[in-house]
Amino acid sequence: MNAEIKRLMKDDTAGDPISGIKWTRKTAAKISAQLRSVHIWVSASTVRRLLKNLNFHLHVNMKTISTTRSPDRDRQFKSIRRACNRFEHQGLPIISVDTKKREMIGRFKNPGAKWAKAATPVNDHDFRTDAVGVAVSYGIYDRQANRGHIVVGTSHDTSQFAGDAIALWWKREGRNRYPDADHILVLADCGGSNGNRVLAWKCALQDKLCNAFRLRVTVAHYPPGASKWNPIEHRLFSEVSKNWAGQPLTSYETMLKYIRTTKTQQGLSVRATLLNRNYPTGQKPDAHQISSLNYQPHRTMPAWNYTVAPAREM
């Protein structure tokens, strides 16, 4: 029964990337009704108990949502669900991507607690000048395989870095796991280095994935204010945060070790790669990159859904 509940809520689950707490948009009564449609007869109260066992929690309203919330939010969620179902049915890869919170490397306090005989001493202030360096973590979560890959950069979170991270995942994992795939679906937020309005992001996909590997890349963006619904947040980032909770990230190797040893009872495993390159900010695509962009917006919500294809394919 737990497996059936998870299946019903697969596309309606959100979570916090730090605490790992999950929640759903569906009510217990609605879940109970959907279970009855597959001949599982349980009451709404039983559903509430099962949700608690699955680590879902009740939440009160909080004034944290921007008043610019899009009226097309629900329509885009349905569009994302249809795209996921289509790619899953065809055996094509679906990856969820995002940048994790930037970390300072050194003896700095890391939220959380761990079992130990004594507390680990850390700096009393978090000054950047005391850091060994900074860590910018770009994550790729393979939804079907339940595998994560986090590329740790030492510079800035730019579209070029995001493109290199996804290309590295495809080269080391994706094309081996999906040898016949020529099309991938990318689930992303609306902001940051992979934002839907960022032209450099689309150019990075064109150069580093579409042209380099002859792939078509379809991107579906979660609406503004809906980043917590992106699967990577509660299926990968939250587990990494729990694994290194209370542990100062004193070196890049320490950080990579905690990422690589992140596992769950559901079978999640994670790889980590250090990408020690300089990614300067403020870089814009040149005229040649823009003119060679093979970009096709979709008819449904074209600002949030589009496909980038290899040069001269479309």
Short mmCIF file of C-alpha atoms in Angstrom, two decimals:
data_model
loop_
_atom_site.label_atom_id
_atom_site.label_comp_id
_atom_site.label_asym_id
_atom_site.label_seq_id
_atom_site.Cartn_x
_atom_site.Cartn_y
_atom_site.Cartn_z
CA MET A 1 0.00 0.00 0.00
CA ASN A 2 2.86 2.38 0.80
CA ALA A 3 4.25 1.80 -2.69
CA GLU A 4 0.89 2.67 -4.26
CA ILE A 5 0.66 5.89 -2.23
CA LYS A 6 4.18 6.86 -3.33
CA ARG A 7 3.21 6.22 -6.95
CA LEU A 8 0.08 8.37 -6.69
CA MET A 9 2.05 11.27 -5.19
CA LYS A 10 5.19 10.96 -7.31
CA ASP A 11 4.49 14.22 -9.13
CA ASP A 12 2.77 15.99 -6.23
CA THR A 13 5.53 15.86 -3.63
CA ALA A 14 7.71 18.73 -2.46
CA GLY A 15 10.41 18.88 0.17
CA ASP A 16 12.98 20.97 1.95
CA PRO A 17 16.54 20.49 0.61
CA ILE A 18 18.07 20.90 4.08
CA SER A 19 15.72 19.22 6.58
CA GLY A 20 14.33 16.56 4.24
CA ILE A 21 10.75 17.23 5.41
CA LYS A 22 8.26 16.41 2.64
CA TRP A 23 4.69 17.52 1.93
CA THR A 24 2.05 17.05 -0.73
CA ARG A 25 -0.65 19.12 -2.39
CA LYS A 26 -3.16 16.26 -2.22
CA THR A 27 -5.54 15.86 0.72
CA ALA A 28 -5.92 12.59 2.59
CA ALA A 29 -9.50 12.32 1.29
CA LYS A 30 -8.37 12.70 -2.32
CA ILE A 31 -5.64 10.07 -1.88
CA SER A 32 -8.19 7.73 -0.28
CA ALA A 33 -10.51 8.19 -3.28
CA GLN A 34 -7.70 7.49 -5.75
CA LEU A 35 -6.74 4.33 -3.86
CA ARG A 36 -10.35 3.14 -4.09
CA SER A 37 -10.12 3.49 -7.87
CA VAL A 38 -7.42 0.77 -7.83
CA HIS A 39 -9.43 -1.36 -5.35
CA ILE A 40 -7.53 -0.41 -2.20
CA TRP A 41 -10.14 0.48 0.39
CA VAL A 42 -8.73 2.69 3.15
CA SER A 43 -10.17 5.67 4.97
CA ALA A 44 -8.74 9.18 5.01
CA SER A 45 -7.60 8.70 8.61
CA THR A 46 -5.63 5.60 7.60
CA VAL A 47 -4.05 7.59 4.78
CA ARG A 48 -2.94 10.24 7.28
CA ARG A 49 -1.25 7.57 9.41
CA LEU A 50 0.48 6.08 6.37
CA LEU A 51 1.67 9.53 5.25
CA LYS A 52 3.23 10.09 8.65
CA ASN A 53 5.04 6.76 8.36
CA LEU A 54 6.38 7.91 4.98
CA ASN A 55 7.85 11.06 6.62
CA PHE A 56 5.22 13.49 5.37
CA HIS A 57 4.24 16.29 7.75
CA LEU A 58 1.39 18.73 8.23
CA HIS A 59 2.36 22.36 7.69
CA VAL A 60 0.67 25.61 8.61
CA ASN A 61 0.56 28.54 6.21
CA MET A 62 3.65 30.73 6.10
CA LYS A 63 4.05 34.13 4.46
CA THR A 64 6.92 33.12 2.22
CA ILE A 65 5.34 33.07 -1.27
CA SER A 66 5.91 35.99 -3.58
CA THR A 67 2.81 37.90 -4.68
CA THR A 68 4.08 37.49 -8.25
CA ARG A 69 2.95 33.84 -8.21
CA SER A 70 1.92 32.91 -11.74
CA PRO A 71 -1.73 32.14 -12.53
CA ASP A 72 -0.40 29.41 -14.88
CA ARG A 73 1.25 27.49 -12.04
CA ASP A 74 -1.17 24.51 -12.05
CA ARG A 75 -1.18 24.35 -15.83
CA GLN A 76 2.61 24.07 -15.85
CA PHE A 77 2.57 21.34 -13.20
CA LYS A 78 0.24 19.33 -15.45
CA SER A 79 2.51 19.97 -18.43
CA ILE A 80 5.54 18.71 -16.47
CA ARG A 81 3.63 15.61 -15.39
CA ARG A 82 2.66 14.81 -19.00
CA ALA A 83 6.25 15.28 -20.17
CA CYS A 84 7.58 13.00 -17.42
CA ASN A 85 5.03 10.30 -18.24
CA ARG A 86 5.91 10.49 -21.94
CA PHE A 87 9.66 10.23 -21.42
CA GLU A 88 9.30 7.51 -18.81
CA HIS A 89 7.07 5.47 -21.12
CA GLN A 90 9.66 5.76 -23.91
CA GLY A 91 12.54 4.79 -21.60
CA LEU A 92 14.24 8.16 -22.06
CA PRO A 93 16.20 9.85 -19.25
CA ILE A 94 14.60 12.42 -16.97
CA ILE A 95 16.99 14.48 -14.88
CA SER A 96 16.25 17.07 -12.23
CA VAL A 97 18.93 19.78 -11.89
CA ASP A 98 19.71 22.63 -9.54
CA THR A 99 22.50 24.40 -7.66
CA LYS A 100 22.83 23.59 -3.96
CA LYS A 101 23.54 26.26 -1.35
CA ARG A 102 27.07 27.60 -1.67
CA GLU A 103 29.42 26.31 1.02
CA MET A 104 32.61 27.78 2.45
CA ILE A 105 35.42 25.28 2.85
CA GLY A 106 37.17 25.47 6.21
CA ARG A 107 36.44 25.20 9.92
CA PHE A 108 32.99 26.74 9.75
CA LYS A 109 29.85 25.68 11.61
CA ASN A 110 27.65 23.32 9.63
CA PRO A 111 23.98 23.13 10.72
CA GLY A 112 22.82 19.95 12.42
CA ALA A 113 24.14 17.63 15.11
CA LYS A 114 26.09 14.37 15.22
CA TRP A 115 26.85 11.75 17.87
CA ALA A 116 30.30 12.40 19.34
CA LYS A 117 32.10 12.49 22.69
CA ALA A 118 32.82 16.19 22.26
CA ALA A 119 31.73 19.04 20.02
CA THR A 120 33.98 19.87 17.06
CA PRO A 121 35.52 23.34 17.50
CA VAL A 122 34.88 25.73 14.61
CA ASN A 123 35.52 29.42 13.86
CA ASP A 124 33.41 31.86 15.84
CA HIS A 125 32.75 33.93 12.69
CA ASP A 126 32.15 32.94 9.07
CA PHE A 127 34.58 35.26 7.30
CA ARG A 128 35.31 34.51 3.65
CA THR A 129 38.96 35.42 4.23
CA ASP A 130 39.29 32.44 6.60
CA ALA A 131 38.04 29.96 4.01
CA VAL A 132 40.19 27.56 2.04
CA GLY A 133 37.81 28.21 -0.85
CA VAL A 134 34.17 28.12 -1.85
CA ALA A 135 32.17 25.18 -3.15
CA VAL A 136 29.42 25.62 -5.74
CA SER A 137 27.55 22.33 -6.08
CA TYR A 138 25.51 21.63 -9.22
CA GLY A 139 23.39 18.52 -8.86
CA ILE A 140 21.95 16.13 -11.43
CA TYR A 141 19.35 13.67 -10.16
CA ASP A 142 18.34 10.77 -12.42
CA ARG A 143 14.72 10.16 -11.49
CA GLN A 144 14.27 6.68 -12.97
CA ALA A 145 17.57 5.27 -11.70
CA ASN A 146 17.45 7.06 -8.31
CA ARG A 147 21.06 8.16 -8.81
CA GLY A 148 22.62 11.51 -8.07
CA HIS A 149 25.76 13.20 -9.34
CA ILE A 150 27.00 16.44 -7.78
CA VAL A 151 29.66 18.46 -9.56
CA VAL A 152 31.51 20.67 -7.09
CA GLY A 153 32.91 23.83 -8.61
CA THR A 154 35.45 26.17 -7.03
CA SER A 155 34.44 29.34 -8.83
CA HIS A 156 30.95 30.70 -9.64
CA ASP A 157 27.52 29.34 -10.47
CA THR A 158 27.24 30.24 -14.15
CA SER A 159 25.39 28.77 -17.11
CA GLN A 160 28.68 27.50 -18.51
CA PHE A 161 29.31 25.64 -15.24
CA ALA A 162 25.78 24.18 -15.33
CA GLY A 163 26.27 23.04 -18.93
CA ASP A 164 29.64 21.45 -18.15
CA ALA A 165 28.15 19.67 -15.12
CA ILE A 166 25.31 18.09 -17.12
CA ALA A 167 27.69 17.18 -19.96
CA LEU A 168 30.02 15.51 -17.45
CA TRP A 169 27.09 13.51 -16.05
CA TRP A 170 26.07 12.39 -19.53
CA LYS A 171 29.64 11.39 -20.46
CA ARG A 172 30.28 9.42 -17.24
CA GLU A 173 26.83 8.03 -16.48
CA GLY A 174 23.95 9.00 -18.71
CA ARG A 175 25.01 7.57 -22.05
CA ASN A 176 26.05 4.29 -20.40
CA ARG A 177 22.74 4.00 -18.55
CA TYR A 178 20.68 5.02 -21.61
CA PRO A 179 22.75 3.87 -24.60
CA ASP A 180 19.91 4.27 -27.13
CA ALA A 181 18.69 7.67 -25.92
CA ASP A 182 18.90 10.66 -28.24
CA HIS A 183 16.54 12.87 -26.21
CA ILE A 184 16.56 13.85 -22.53
CA LEU A 185 14.15 15.78 -20.31
CA VAL A 186 15.60 18.34 -17.89
CA LEU A 187 13.50 19.59 -14.94
CA ALA A 188 14.81 22.92 -13.65
CA ASP A 189 13.84 25.95 -11.61
CA CYS A 190 13.07 29.31 -13.19
CA GLY A 191 16.04 31.14 -11.69
CA GLY A 192 19.79 30.88 -11.27
CA SER A 193 22.29 29.67 -13.82
CA ASN A 194 19.65 27.48 -15.50
CA GLY A 195 16.84 30.05 -15.47
CA ASN A 196 14.28 30.05 -18.25
CA ARG A 197 15.16 33.62 -19.27
CA VAL A 198 18.92 33.05 -19.32
CA LEU A 199 20.12 32.93 -22.92
CA ALA A 200 23.56 31.69 -21.83
CA TRP A 201 21.88 28.59 -20.35
CA LYS A 202 20.27 27.68 -23.68
CA CYS A 203 23.55 28.30 -25.52
CA ALA A 204 25.39 26.09 -23.02
CA LEU A 205 22.92 23.27 -23.68
CA GLN A 206 23.40 23.77 -27.41
CA ASP A 207 27.20 23.67 -27.31
CA LYS A 208 27.92 21.20 -24.52
CA LEU A 209 25.10 18.66 -24.94
CA CYS A 210 23.21 18.98 -28.22
CA ASN A 211 26.15 19.54 -30.57
CA ALA A 212 28.72 17.60 -28.58
CA PHE A 213 26.61 14.44 -28.13
CA ARG A 214 23.92 14.83 -30.83
CA LEU A 215 21.20 15.02 -28.19
CA ARG A 216 17.88 16.79 -28.16
CA VAL A 217 17.27 18.42 -24.78
CA THR A 218 13.75 19.30 -23.66
CA VAL A 219 13.60 21.60 -20.63
CA ALA A 220 10.57 22.04 -18.36
CA HIS A 221 10.85 24.78 -15.73
CA TYR A 222 8.97 24.80 -12.45
CA PRO A 223 7.00 28.05 -12.01
CA PRO A 224 8.39 30.87 -9.84
CA GLY A 225 8.03 30.08 -6.15
CA ALA A 226 7.75 26.33 -6.81
CA SER A 227 11.38 25.23 -6.55
CA LYS A 228 10.61 22.91 -3.62
CA TRP A 229 8.66 20.69 -6.05
CA ASN A 230 11.79 20.05 -8.10
CA PRO A 231 12.64 16.39 -7.22
CA ILE A 232 16.34 17.08 -6.67
CA GLU A 233 15.53 19.22 -3.63
CA HIS A 234 13.99 16.49 -1.49
CA ARG A 235 15.43 13.37 -3.11
CA LEU A 236 19.10 14.33 -3.34
CA PHE A 237 20.08 17.63 -1.70
CA SER A 238 18.23 16.95 1.56
CA GLU A 239 19.94 13.54 1.90
CA VAL A 240 23.39 15.07 1.36
CA SER A 241 22.65 17.77 3.95
CA LYS A 242 21.59 15.11 6.47
CA ASN A 243 24.73 13.08 5.80
CA TRP A 244 27.12 15.94 6.61
CA ALA A 245 24.96 17.55 9.32
CA GLY A 246 27.12 18.90 12.14
CA GLN A 247 30.33 18.13 10.25
CA PRO A 248 32.57 21.07 9.24
CA LEU A 249 33.59 20.86 5.58
CA THR A 250 37.26 21.42 6.25
CA SER A 251 38.46 20.48 2.76
CA TYR A 252 37.12 19.73 -0.69
CA GLU A 253 37.99 16.08 -0.16
CA THR A 254 35.92 16.02 3.03
CA MET A 255 32.96 17.50 1.17
CA LEU A 256 33.30 15.01 -1.70
CA LYS A 257 33.53 12.12 0.78
CA TYR A 258 30.24 13.03 2.45
CA ILE A 259 28.51 13.44 -0.90
CA ARG A 260 29.78 10.07 -2.13
CA THR A 261 28.74 8.24 1.04
CA THR A 262 25.16 9.55 0.91
CA LYS A 263 22.74 6.63 0.66
CA THR A 264 19.11 5.92 1.53
CA GLN A 265 17.04 2.83 2.25
CA GLN A 266 15.27 3.49 -1.07
CA GLY A 267 18.54 2.80 -2.92
CA LEU A 268 19.87 6.29 -3.62
CA SER A 269 23.58 6.46 -4.37
CA VAL A 270 25.56 9.58 -5.27
CA ARG A 271 28.72 10.35 -7.19
CA ALA A 272 30.75 13.53 -6.80
CA THR A 273 33.26 15.25 -9.05
CA LEU A 274 35.48 18.25 -8.33
CA LEU A 275 35.60 20.70 -11.26
CA ASN A 276 38.44 23.09 -10.53
CA ARG A 277 37.91 25.64 -13.30
CA ASN A 278 37.37 29.35 -13.37
CA TYR A 279 33.88 30.42 -14.46
CA PRO A 280 33.81 34.22 -14.64
CA THR A 281 30.48 35.94 -14.13
CA GLY A 282 28.92 38.42 -16.54
CA GLN A 283 29.80 36.44 -19.67
CA LYS A 284 27.25 36.75 -22.46
CA PRO A 285 26.85 34.60 -25.59
CA ASP A 286 28.48 36.07 -28.68
CA ALA A 287 26.70 36.68 -31.99
CA HIS A 288 27.77 33.33 -33.43
CA GLN A 289 26.40 31.37 -30.45
CA ILE A 290 23.09 33.21 -30.63
CA SER A 291 22.70 32.76 -34.39
CA SER A 292 23.48 29.02 -34.18
CA LEU A 293 21.04 28.37 -31.33
CA ASN A 294 18.60 25.67 -32.48
CA TYR A 295 15.84 26.46 -30.01
CA GLN A 296 12.14 25.65 -30.29
CA PRO A 297 9.59 26.89 -27.70
CA HIS A 298 6.65 24.56 -27.10
CA ARG A 299 3.05 25.55 -27.79
CA THR A 300 2.12 24.95 -24.15
CA MET A 301 3.68 27.54 -21.85
CA PRO A 302 6.52 28.40 -24.29
CA ALA A 303 8.42 30.51 -21.76
CA TRP A 304 8.81 27.46 -19.50
CA ASN A 305 8.91 24.59 -21.99
CA TYR A 306 11.28 24.32 -24.95
CA THR A 307 13.59 21.97 -26.82
CA VAL A 308 17.16 22.61 -27.91
CA ALA A 309 18.36 20.34 -30.72
CA PRO A 310 21.69 19.67 -32.45
CA ALA A 311 22.62 22.28 -35.03
CA ARG A 312 20.63 22.10 -38.30
CA GLU A 313 18.34 19.31 -37.03
CA MET A 314 15.10 21.26 -36.69
#
